[in-house]
Short mmCIF file of C-alpha atoms in Angstrom, two decimals:
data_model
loop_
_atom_site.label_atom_id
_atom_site.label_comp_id
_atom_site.label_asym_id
_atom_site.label_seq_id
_atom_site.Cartn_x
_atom_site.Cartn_y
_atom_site.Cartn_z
CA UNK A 864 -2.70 15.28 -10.75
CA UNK A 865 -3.95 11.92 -8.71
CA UNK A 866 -5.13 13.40 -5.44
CA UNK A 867 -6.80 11.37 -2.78
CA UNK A 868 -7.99 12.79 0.59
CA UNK A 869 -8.84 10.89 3.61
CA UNK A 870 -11.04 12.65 6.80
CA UNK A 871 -13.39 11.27 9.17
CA UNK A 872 -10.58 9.90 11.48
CA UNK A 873 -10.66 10.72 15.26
CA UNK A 874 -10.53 10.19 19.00
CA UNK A 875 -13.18 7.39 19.50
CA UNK A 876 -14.18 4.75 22.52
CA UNK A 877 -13.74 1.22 22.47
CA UNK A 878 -17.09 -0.03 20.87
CA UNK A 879 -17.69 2.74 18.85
CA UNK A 880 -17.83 3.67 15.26
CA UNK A 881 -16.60 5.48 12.67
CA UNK A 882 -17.13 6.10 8.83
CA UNK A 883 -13.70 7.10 6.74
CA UNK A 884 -14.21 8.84 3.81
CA UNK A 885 -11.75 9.53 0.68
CA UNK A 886 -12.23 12.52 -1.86
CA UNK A 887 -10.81 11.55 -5.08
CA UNK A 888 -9.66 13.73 -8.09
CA UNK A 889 -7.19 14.14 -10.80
CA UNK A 890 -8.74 10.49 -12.47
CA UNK A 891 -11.64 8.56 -13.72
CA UNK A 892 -12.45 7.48 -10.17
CA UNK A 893 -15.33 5.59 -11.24
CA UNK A 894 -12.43 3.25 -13.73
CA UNK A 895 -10.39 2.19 -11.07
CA UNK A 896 -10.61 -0.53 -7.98
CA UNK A 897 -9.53 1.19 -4.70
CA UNK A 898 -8.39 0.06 -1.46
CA UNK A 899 -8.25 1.00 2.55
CA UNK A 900 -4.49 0.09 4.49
CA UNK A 901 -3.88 0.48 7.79
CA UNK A 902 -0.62 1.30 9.97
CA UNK A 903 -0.70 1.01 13.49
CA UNK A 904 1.46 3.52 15.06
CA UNK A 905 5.56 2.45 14.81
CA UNK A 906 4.10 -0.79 12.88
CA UNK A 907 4.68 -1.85 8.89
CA UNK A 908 1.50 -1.88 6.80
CA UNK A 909 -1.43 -3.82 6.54
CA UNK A 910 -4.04 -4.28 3.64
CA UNK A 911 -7.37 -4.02 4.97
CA UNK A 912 -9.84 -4.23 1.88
CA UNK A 913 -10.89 -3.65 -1.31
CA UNK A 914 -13.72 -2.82 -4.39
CA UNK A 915 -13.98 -2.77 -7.49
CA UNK A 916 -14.55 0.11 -9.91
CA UNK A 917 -18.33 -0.82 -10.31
CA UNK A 918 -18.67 -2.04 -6.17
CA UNK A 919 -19.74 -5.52 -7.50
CA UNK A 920 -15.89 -7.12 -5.78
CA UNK A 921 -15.38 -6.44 -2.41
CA UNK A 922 -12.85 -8.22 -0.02
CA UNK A 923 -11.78 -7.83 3.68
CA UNK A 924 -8.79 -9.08 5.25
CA UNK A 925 -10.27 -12.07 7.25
CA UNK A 926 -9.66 -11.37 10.56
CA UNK A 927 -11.75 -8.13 10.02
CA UNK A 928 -14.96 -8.95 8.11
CA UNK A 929 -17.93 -8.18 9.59
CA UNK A 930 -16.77 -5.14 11.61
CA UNK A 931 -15.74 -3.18 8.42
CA UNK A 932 -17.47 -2.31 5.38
CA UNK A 933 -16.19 -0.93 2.23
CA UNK A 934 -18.33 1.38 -0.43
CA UNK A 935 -18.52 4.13 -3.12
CA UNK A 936 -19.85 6.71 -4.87
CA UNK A 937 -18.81 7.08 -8.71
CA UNK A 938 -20.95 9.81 -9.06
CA UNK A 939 -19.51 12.03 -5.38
CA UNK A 940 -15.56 10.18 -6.58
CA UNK A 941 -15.87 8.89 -3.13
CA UNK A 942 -14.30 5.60 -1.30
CA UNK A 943 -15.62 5.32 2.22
CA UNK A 944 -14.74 2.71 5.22
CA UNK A 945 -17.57 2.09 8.11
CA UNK A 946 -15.56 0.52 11.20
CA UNK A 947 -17.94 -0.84 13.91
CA UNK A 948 -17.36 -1.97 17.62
CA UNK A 949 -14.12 -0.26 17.07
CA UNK A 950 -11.03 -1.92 19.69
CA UNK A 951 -7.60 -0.57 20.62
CA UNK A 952 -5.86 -2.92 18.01
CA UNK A 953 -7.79 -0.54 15.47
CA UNK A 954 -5.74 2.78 16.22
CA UNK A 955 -3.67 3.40 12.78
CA UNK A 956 -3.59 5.52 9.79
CA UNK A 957 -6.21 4.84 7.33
CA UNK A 958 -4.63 5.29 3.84
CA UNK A 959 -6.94 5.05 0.77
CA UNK A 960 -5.12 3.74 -1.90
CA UNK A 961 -5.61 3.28 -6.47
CA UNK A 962 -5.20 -0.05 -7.80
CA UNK A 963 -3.01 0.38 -10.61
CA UNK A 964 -4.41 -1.32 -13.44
CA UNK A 965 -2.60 -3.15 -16.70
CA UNK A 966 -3.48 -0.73 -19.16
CA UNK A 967 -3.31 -1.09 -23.31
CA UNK A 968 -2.65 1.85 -25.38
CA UNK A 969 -4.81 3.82 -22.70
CA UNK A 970 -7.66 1.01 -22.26
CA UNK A 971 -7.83 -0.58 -19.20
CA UNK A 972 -7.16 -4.22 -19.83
CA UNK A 973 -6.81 -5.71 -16.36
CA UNK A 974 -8.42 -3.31 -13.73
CA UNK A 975 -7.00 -4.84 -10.33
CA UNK A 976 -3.60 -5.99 -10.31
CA UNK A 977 -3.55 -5.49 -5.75
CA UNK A 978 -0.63 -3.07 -5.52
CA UNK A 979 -1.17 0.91 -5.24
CA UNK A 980 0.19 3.51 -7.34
CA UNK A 981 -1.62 6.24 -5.54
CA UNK A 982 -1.80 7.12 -1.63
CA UNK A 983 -3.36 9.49 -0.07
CA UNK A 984 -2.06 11.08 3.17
CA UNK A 985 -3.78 8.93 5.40
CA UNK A 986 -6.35 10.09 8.25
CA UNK A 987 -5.78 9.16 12.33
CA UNK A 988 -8.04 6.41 14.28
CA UNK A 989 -7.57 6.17 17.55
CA UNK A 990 -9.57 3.68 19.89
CA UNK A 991 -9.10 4.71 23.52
CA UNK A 992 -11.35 4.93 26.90
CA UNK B 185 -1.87 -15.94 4.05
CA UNK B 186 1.70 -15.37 2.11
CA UNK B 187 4.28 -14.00 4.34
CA UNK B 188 7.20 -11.53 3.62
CA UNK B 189 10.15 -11.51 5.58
CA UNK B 190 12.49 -8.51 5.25
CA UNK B 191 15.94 -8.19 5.80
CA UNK B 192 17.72 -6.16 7.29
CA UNK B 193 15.55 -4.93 8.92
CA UNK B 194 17.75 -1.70 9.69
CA UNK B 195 20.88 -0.29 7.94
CA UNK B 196 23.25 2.13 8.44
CA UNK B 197 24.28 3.78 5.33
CA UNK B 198 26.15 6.83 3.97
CA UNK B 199 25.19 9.14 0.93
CA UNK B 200 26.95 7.26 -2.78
CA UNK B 201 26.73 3.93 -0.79
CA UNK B 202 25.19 0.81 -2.79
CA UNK B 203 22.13 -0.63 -0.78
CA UNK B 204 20.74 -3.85 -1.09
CA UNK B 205 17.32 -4.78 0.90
CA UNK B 206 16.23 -8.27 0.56
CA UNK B 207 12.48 -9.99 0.58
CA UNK B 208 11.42 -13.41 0.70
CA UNK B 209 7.96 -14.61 -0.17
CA UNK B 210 6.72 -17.60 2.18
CA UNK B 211 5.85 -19.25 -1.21
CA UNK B 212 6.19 -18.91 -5.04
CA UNK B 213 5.08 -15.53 -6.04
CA UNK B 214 6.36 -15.63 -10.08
CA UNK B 215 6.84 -11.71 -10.17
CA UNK B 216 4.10 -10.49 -8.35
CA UNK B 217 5.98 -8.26 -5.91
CA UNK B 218 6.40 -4.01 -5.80
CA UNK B 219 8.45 -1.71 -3.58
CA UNK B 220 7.81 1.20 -1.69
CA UNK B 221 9.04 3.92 -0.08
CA UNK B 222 7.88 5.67 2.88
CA UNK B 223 9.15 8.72 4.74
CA UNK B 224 8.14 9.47 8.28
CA UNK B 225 4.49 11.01 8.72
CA UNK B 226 3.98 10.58 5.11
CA UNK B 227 2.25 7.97 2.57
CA UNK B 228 4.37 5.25 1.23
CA UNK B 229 4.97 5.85 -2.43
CA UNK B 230 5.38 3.02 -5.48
CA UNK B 231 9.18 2.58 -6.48
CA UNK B 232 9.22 -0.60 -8.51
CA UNK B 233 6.11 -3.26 -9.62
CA UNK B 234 6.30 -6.76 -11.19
CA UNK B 235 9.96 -7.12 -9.35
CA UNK B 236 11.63 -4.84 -11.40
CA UNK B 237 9.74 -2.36 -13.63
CA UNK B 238 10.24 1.17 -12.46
CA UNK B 239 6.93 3.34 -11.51
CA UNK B 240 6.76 6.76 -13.22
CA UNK B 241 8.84 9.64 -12.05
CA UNK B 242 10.73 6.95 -10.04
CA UNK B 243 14.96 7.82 -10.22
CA UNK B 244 16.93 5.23 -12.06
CA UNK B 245 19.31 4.25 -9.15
CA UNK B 246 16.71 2.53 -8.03
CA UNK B 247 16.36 -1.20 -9.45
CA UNK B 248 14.46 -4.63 -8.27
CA UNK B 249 14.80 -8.32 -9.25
CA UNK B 250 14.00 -11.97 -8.25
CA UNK B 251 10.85 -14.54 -9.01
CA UNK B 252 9.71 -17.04 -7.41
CA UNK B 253 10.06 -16.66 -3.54
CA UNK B 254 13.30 -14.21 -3.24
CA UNK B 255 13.87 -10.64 -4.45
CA UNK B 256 15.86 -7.35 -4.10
CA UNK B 257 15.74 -3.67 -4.03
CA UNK B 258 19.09 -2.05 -4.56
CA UNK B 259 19.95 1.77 -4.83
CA UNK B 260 22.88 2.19 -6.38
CA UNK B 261 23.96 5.33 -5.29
CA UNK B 262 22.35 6.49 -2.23
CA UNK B 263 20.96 10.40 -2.02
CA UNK B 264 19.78 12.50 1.15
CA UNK B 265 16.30 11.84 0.12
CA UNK B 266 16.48 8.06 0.11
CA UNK B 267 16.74 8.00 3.91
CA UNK B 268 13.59 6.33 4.55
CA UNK B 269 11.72 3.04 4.86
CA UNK B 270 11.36 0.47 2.75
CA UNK B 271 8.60 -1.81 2.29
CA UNK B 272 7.91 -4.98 0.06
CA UNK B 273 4.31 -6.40 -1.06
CA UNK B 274 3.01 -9.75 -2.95
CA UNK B 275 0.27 -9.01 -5.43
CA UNK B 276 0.12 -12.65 -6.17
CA UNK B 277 -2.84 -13.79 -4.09
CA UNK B 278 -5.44 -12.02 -1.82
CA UNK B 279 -4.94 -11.03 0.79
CA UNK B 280 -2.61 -8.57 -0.39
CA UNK B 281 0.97 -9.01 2.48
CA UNK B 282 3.89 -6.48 3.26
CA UNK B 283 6.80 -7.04 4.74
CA UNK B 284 7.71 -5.61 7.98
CA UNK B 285 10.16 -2.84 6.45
CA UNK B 286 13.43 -1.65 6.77
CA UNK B 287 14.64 1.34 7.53
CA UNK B 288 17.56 2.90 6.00
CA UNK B 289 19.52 5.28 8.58
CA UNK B 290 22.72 7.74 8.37
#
């Protein structure tokens, strides 16, 4: 069974930082592109960024590069988000999310296709003074 | 950026009802658009991909269609569990858009 688990969320001052972490099991984690989405409390969701299986592709919604930073670990089946000089418009659930990928009798044949088969359950930010 | 627009954007509904939810794409999006569901103080989940194929372990009452810029979700016959929201999302071009959701009420 797919099972992704978020942590690291929290209380946290304008300004600050934070680094969001995602356990994967139940897959090949290292096969498959991953992504971080957002929800602001009451609000719809928002895409926030993405990498490939290998970390070579990495994109950010534009109004939030250089404040966030997207990585992994293949070898710890760990996705991770660093959030910097963290502001109120930042308070949301954090989901981490699987690509699902075009697969061929079991091979992967496309590996992003930028929609999400798998969710985890999401982990709290909240930027307040 | 591609924008999706939602409607409604609430309905009222009762259990065996047919529900329709539209979604329209700000520009052509061929088939790159998926559904999903998501219950209060849980994850959204994937219903439908490429407009209309069904995601695994997904019921059959629930069905998509449309290209280009417009598209619908319909349930045909509506159970206690459907009661939710319902979200749309281009896959077409980065970045990756929803729409804003719509809820489906008693």
């Amino acid at each position: 069974e797919v099972q992704l688990v978020e942590s690291g969320g929290g209380l946290v001052k304008p300004g600050g930082s934070l680094r969001l972490s995602c356990a994967a099991s139940g897959f090949s984690f290292s096969h498959y592109t991953m992504h971080w989405v957002r929800q602001a409390p009451g609000k719809g969701l928002e895409w926030v960024s993405s990498i490939s299986s290998s970390g070579a592709y990495i994109d950010y919604l534009d109004s939030l590069k250089g404040r966030f930073t997207i990585s992994r670990d293949n070898a710890e089946n760990s996705l991770f988000l660093q959030i910097n000089s963290l502001r109120a418009d930042d308070t949301a659930v954090y989901y981490c999310a699987r690509d699902q990928p075009t697969e061929n009798f079991g091979v992967i044949v496309q590996e992003n296709n930028n929609y999400f088969d798998s969710w985890g359950q999401g982990t709290l930010v909240t930027v307040s003074s | 950026d591609i924008q999706m627009t939602q409607s409604p954007s609430s309905l009222y509904a009762s259990v065996g009802d047919r529900v329709t939810i539209t979604c329209r794409a700000s520009q052509p999006i061929t088939t790159y658009l998926n559904w999903y569901q998501q219950k209060p103080g849980k994850a959204p989940k994937l219903l439908i991909f490429a407009a209309s194929s069904l995601h695994s372990g997904v019921p059959s009452r629930f069905s998509g269609s449309g290209s280009g810029t417009d598209f619908t979700l319909t349930i045909s016959r509506l159970q206690p569990e459907d009661f939710a929201s319902y979200y749309c999302q281009q896959s077409y071009s980065l970045p990756p858009t929803f729409g804003q959701g719509t809820k489906v009420e008693i």
